[in-house]
mmCIF file of C-alpha atoms and ligand atoms in Angstrom:
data_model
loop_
_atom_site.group_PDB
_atom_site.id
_atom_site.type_symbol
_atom_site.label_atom_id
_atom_site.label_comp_id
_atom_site.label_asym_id
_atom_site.label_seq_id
_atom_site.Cartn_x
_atom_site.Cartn_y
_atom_site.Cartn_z
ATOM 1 C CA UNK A 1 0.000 0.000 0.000
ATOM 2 C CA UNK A 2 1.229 3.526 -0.938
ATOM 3 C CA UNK A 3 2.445 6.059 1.801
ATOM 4 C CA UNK A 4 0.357 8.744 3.424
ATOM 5 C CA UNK A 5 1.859 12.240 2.529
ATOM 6 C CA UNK A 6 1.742 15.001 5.016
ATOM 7 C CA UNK A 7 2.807 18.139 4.521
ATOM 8 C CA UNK A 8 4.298 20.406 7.120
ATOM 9 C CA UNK A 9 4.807 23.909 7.166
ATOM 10 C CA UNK A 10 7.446 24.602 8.965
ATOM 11 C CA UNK A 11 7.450 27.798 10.717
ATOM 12 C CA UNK A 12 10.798 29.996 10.998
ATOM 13 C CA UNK A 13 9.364 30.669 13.454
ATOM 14 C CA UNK A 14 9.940 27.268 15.275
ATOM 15 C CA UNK A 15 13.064 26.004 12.943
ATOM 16 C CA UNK A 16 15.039 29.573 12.843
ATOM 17 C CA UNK A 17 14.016 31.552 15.365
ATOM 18 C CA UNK A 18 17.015 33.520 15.137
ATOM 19 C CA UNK A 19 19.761 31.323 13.510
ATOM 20 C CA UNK A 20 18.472 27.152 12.950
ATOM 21 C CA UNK A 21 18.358 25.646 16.286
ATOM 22 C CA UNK A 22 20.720 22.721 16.273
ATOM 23 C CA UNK A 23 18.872 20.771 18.742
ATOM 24 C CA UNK A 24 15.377 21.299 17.313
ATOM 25 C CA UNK A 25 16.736 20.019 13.760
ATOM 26 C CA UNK A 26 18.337 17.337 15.229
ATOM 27 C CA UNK A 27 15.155 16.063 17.082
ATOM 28 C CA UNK A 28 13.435 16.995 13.959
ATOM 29 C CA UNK A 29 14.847 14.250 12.265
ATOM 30 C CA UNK A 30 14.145 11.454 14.936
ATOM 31 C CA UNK A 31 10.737 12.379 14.446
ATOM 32 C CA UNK A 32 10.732 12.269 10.670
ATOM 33 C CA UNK A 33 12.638 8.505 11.407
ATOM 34 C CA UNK A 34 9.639 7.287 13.401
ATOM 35 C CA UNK A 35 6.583 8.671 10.718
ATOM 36 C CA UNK A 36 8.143 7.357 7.806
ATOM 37 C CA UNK A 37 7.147 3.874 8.057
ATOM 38 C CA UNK A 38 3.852 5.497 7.174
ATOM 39 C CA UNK A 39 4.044 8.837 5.986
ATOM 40 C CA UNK A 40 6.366 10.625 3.572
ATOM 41 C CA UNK A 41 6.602 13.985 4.329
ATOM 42 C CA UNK A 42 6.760 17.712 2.170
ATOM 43 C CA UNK A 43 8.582 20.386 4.154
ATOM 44 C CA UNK A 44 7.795 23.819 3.320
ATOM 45 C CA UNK A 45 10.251 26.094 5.570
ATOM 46 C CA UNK A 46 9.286 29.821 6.826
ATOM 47 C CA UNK A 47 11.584 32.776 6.982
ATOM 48 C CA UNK A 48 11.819 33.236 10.966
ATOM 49 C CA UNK A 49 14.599 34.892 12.181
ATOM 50 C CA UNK A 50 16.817 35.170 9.168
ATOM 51 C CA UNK A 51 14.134 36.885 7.264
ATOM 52 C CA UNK A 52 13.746 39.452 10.592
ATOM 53 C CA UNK A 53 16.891 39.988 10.743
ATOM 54 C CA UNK A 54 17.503 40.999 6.396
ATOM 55 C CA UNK A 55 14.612 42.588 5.950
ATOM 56 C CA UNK A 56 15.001 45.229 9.375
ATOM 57 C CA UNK A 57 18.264 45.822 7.889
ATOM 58 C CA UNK A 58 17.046 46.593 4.115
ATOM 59 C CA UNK A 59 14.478 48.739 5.564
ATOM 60 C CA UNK A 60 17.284 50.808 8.128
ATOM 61 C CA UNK A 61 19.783 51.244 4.715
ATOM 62 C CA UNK A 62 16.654 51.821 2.666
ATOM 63 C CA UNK A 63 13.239 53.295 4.226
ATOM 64 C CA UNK A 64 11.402 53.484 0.777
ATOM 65 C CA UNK A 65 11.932 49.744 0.252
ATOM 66 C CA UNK A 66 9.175 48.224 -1.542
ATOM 67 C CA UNK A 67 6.898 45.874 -0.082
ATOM 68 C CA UNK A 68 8.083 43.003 -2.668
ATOM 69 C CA UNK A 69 11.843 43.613 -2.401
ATOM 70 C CA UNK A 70 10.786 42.848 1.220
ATOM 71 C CA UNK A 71 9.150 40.132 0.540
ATOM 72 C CA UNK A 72 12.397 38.702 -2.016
ATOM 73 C CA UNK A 73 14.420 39.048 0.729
ATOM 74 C CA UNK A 74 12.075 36.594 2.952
ATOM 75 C CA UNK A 75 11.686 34.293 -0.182
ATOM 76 C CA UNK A 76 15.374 33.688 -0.234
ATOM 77 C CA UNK A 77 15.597 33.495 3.703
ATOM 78 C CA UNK A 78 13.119 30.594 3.157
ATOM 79 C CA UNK A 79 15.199 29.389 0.196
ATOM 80 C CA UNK A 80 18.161 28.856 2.769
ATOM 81 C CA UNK A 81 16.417 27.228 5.527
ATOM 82 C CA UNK A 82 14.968 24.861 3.274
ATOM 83 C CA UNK A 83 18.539 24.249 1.374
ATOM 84 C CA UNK A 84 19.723 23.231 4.860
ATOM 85 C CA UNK A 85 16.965 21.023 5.360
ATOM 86 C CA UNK A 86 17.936 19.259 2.204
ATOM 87 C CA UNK A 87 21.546 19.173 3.421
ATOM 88 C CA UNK A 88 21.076 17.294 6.690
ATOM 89 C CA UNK A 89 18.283 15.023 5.545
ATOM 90 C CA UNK A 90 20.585 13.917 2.878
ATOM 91 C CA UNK A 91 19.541 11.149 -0.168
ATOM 92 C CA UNK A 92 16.337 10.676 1.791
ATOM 93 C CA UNK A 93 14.861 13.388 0.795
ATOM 94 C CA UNK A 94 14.355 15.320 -2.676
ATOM 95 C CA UNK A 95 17.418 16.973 -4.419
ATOM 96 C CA UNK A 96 16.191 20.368 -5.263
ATOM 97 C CA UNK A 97 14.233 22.739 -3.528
ATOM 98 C CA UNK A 98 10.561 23.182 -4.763
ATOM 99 C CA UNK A 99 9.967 27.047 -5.178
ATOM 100 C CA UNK A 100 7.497 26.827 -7.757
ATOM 101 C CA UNK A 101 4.170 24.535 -5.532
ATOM 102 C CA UNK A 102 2.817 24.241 -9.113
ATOM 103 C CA UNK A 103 5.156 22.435 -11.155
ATOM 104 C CA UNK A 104 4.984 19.122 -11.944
ATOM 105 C CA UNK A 105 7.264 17.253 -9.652
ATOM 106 C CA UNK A 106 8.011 13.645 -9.464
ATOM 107 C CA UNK A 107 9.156 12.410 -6.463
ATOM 108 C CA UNK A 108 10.602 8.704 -5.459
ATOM 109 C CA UNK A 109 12.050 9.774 -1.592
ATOM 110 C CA UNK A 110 9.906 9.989 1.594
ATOM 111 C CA UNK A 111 10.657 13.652 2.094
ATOM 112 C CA UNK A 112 10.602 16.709 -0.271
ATOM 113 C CA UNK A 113 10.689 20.301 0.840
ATOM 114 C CA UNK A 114 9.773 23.328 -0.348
ATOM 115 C CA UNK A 115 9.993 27.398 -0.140
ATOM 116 C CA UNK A 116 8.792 30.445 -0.849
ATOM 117 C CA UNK A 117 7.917 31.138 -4.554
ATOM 118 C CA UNK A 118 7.008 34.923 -5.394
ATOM 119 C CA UNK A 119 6.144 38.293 -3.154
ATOM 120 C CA UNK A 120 2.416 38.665 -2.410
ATOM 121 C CA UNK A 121 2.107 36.425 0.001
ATOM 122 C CA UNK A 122 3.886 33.614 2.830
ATOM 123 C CA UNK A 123 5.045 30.164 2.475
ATOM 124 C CA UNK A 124 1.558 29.392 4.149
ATOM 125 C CA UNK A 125 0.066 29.684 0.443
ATOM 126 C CA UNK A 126 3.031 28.034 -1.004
ATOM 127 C CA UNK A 127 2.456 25.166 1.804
ATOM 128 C CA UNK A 128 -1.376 24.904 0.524
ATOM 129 C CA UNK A 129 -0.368 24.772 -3.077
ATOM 130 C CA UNK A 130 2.053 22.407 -3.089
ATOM 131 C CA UNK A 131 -0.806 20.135 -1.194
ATOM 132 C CA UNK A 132 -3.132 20.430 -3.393
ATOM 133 C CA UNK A 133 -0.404 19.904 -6.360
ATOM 134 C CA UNK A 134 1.027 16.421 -4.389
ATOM 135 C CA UNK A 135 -2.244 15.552 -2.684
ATOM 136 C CA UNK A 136 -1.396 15.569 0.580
ATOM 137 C CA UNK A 137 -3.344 13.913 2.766
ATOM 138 C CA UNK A 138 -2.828 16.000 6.269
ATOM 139 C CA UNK A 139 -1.539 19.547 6.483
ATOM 140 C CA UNK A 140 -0.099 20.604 9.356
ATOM 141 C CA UNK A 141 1.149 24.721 10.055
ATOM 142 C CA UNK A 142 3.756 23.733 12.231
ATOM 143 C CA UNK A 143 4.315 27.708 14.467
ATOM 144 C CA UNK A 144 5.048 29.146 17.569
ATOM 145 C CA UNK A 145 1.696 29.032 19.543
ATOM 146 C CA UNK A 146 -0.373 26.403 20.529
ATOM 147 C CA UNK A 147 -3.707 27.620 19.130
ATOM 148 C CA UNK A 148 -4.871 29.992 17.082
ATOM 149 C CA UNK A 149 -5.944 32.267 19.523
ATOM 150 C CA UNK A 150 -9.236 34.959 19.461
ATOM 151 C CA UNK A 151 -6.600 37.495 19.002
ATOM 152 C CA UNK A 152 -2.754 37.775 19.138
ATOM 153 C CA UNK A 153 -1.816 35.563 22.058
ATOM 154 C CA UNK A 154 1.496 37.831 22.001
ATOM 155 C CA UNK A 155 -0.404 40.979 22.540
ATOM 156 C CA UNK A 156 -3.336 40.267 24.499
ATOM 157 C CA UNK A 157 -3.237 38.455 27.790
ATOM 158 C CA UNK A 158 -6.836 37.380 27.717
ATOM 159 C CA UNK A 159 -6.360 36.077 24.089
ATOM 160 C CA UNK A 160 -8.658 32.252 24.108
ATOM 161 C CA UNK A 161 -7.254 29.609 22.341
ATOM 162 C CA UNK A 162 -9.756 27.670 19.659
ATOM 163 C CA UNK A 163 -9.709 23.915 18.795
ATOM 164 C CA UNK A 164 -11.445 24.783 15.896
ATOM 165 C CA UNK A 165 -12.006 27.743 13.740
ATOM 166 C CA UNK A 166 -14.417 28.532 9.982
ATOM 167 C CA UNK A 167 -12.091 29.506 7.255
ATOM 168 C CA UNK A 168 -14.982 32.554 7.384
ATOM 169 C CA UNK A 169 -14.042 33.162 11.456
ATOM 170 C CA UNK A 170 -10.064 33.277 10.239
ATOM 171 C CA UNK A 171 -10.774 35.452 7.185
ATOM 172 C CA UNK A 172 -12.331 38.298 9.152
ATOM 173 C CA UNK A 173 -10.118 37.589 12.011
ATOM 174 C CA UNK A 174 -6.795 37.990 9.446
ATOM 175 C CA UNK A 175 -8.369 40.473 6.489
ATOM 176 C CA UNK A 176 -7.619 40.311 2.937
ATOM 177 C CA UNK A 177 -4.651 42.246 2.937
ATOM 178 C CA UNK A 178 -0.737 41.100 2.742
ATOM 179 C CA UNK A 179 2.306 42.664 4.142
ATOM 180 C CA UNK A 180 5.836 41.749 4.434
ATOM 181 C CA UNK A 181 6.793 39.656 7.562
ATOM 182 C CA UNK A 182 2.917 40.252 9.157
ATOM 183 C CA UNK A 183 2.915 37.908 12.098
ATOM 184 C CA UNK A 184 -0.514 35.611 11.595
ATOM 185 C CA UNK A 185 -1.950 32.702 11.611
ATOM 186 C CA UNK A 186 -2.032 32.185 7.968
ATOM 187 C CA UNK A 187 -1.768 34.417 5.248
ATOM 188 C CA UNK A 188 -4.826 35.861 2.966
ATOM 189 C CA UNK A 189 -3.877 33.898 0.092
ATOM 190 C CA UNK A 190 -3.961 30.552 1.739
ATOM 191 C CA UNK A 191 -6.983 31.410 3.718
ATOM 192 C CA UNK A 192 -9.029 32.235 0.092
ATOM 193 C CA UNK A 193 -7.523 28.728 -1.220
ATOM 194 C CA UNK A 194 -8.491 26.895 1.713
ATOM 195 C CA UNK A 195 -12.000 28.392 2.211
ATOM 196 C CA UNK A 196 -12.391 27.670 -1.709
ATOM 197 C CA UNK A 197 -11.149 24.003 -1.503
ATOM 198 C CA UNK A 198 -12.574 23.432 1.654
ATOM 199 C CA UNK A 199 -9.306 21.767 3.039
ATOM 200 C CA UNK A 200 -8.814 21.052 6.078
ATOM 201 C CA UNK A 201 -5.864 22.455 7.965
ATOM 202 C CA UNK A 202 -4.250 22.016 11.568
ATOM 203 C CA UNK A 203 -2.333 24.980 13.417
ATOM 204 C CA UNK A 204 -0.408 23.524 16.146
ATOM 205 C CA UNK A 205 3.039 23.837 18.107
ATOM 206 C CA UNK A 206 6.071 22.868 15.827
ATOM 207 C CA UNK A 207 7.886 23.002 18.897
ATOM 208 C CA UNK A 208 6.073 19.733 20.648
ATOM 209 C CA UNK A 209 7.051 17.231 18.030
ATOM 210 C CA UNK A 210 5.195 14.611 20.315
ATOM 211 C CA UNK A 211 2.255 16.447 19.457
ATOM 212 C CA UNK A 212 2.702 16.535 16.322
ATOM 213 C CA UNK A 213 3.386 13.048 15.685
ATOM 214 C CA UNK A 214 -0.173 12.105 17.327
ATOM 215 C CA UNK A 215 -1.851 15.309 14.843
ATOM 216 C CA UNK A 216 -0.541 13.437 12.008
ATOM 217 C CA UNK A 217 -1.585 9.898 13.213
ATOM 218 C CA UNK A 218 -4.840 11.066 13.685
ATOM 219 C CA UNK A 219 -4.430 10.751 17.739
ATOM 220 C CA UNK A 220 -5.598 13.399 20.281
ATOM 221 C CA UNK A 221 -3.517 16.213 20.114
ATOM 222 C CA UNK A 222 -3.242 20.178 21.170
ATOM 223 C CA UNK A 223 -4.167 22.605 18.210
ATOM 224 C CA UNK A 224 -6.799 24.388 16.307
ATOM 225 C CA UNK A 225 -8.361 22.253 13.423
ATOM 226 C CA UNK A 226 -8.929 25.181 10.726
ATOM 227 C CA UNK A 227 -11.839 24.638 8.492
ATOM 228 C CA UNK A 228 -14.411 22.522 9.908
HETATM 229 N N1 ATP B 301 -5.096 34.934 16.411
HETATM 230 C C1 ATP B 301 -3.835 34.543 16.523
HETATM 231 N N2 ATP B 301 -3.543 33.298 16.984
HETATM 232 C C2 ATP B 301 -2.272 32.881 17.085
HETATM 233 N N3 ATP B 301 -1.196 33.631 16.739
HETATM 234 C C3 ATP B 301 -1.421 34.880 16.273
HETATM 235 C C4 ATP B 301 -2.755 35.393 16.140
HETATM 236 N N4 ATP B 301 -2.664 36.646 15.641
HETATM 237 C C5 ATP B 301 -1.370 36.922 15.494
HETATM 238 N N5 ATP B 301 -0.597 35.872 15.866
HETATM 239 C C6 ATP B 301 0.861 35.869 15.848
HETATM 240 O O1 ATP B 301 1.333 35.036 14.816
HETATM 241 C C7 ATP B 301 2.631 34.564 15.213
HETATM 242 C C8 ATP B 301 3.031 33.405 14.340
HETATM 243 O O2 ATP B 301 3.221 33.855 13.017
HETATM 244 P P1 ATP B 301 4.694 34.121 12.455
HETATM 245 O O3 ATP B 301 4.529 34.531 11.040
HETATM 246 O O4 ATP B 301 5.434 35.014 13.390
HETATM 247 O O5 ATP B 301 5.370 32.681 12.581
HETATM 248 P P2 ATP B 301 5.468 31.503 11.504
HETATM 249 O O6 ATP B 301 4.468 31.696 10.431
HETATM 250 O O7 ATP B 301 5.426 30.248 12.297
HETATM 251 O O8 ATP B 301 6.947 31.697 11.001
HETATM 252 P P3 ATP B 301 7.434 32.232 9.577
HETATM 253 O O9 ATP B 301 6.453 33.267 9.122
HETATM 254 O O10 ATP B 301 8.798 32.779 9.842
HETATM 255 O O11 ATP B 301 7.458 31.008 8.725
HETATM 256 C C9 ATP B 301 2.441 34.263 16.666
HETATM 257 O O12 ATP B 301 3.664 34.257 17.388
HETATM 258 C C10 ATP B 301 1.484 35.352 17.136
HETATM 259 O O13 ATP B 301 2.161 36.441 17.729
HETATM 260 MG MG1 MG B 302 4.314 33.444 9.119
#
């Protein structure tokens, strides 16, 4: 019987908070060990702290930066992360980065990962894309949070967390509008393509691999189911 896929978007947030977290990675790939007996797995890496960290200094040596030279700079941040992903993982995984989530790609490994593709938008969209392009059967927005919350959790202490949330809820909640680096639960373009599709999406802790293992394995597990 044919593998599972599941496809993980994999914050910067949790990978590269500031510069790839050795430890995390490492873990990372114990994890991906135990699900691949059943699963083979797309990776689509964020920006996180490399893409802070260019773009704050674009915008201090330039001020009238455009919004989509902002958003190049993130692309290649993600470009980088998931270059290293490819490095460590090794002939496991997929040779090449996939920036393009609408190409035609044949793949033979268990893992393949993937990065950001063109300004407008996050690698959220790019994660929901390449999905629907390699019918993935689970997709998980691996982040920094539990939940998505009622409002920022970072902002506001009272902020509740939701198990589950309409794609209508999270498109008034986020708005229509993209900006460079805007710290959300998903981005506008990836809410429209899931509300149209009608997928199914989970938001959860990238940091509690446990967790995630049961999300995928369709256990009990801590997160917000988006889209029910
Ligand atoms: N309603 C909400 N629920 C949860 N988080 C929210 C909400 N509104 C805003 N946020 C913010 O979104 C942040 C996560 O998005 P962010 O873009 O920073 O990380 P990421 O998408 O995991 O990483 P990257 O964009 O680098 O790939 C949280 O830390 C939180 O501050
Ligand atoms: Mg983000």
């Amino acid at each position: 019987m044919d593998k599972k896929i599941a496809l993980i978007k994999f914050g910067g947030s949790v990978m590269t908070p500031n510069l790839p977290d050795k430890d995390y990675i490492k873990k990372f790939i114990d994890f991906i060990e135990r699900l691949r007996e059943q699963y083979r797995l797309i990776l689509v890496a964020g920006g996180g702290g490399i893409n802070k960290k260019y773009n704050k200094l674009a915008k201090q040596i330039n001020p009238k930066i455009s919004n989509k030279n902002l958003d190049w700079i993130g692309i290649y941040a993600t470009r980088l992360n998931a270059r290293t992903l490819i490095s460590v993982f090794g002939d496991q995984c997929y040779p090449r980065v996939i920036s393009n989530p609408i190409q035609k790609i044949e793949w033979k490994q268990d893992l393949l990962v993937g990065a950001g593709w063109k300004p407008g938008w996050s690698t959220d969209y790019c994660s929901l894309l390449l999905a629907d392009n390699l019918k993935a059967d689970k997709i998980i927005i691996a982040t920094n949070t539990d939940y998505v919350f009622d409002k920022d959790p970072n902002e506001f202490l009272d902020a509740k967390p939701l198990e589950k949330i309409s794609w209508d809820d999270l498109r008034s909640m986020v708005g229509d509008e993209w900006t460079p680096r805007m710290h959300i639960p998903l981005d506008p373009s990836a809410i429209r393509f899931g509300q149209k599709n009608k997928y199914q999406v989970i938001s959860l802790n990238g940091r509690n691999l446990e967790n995630m293992e049961k999300a995928i394995l369709g256990k009990d597990f801590i997160g917000t189911v988006i889209g029910t």
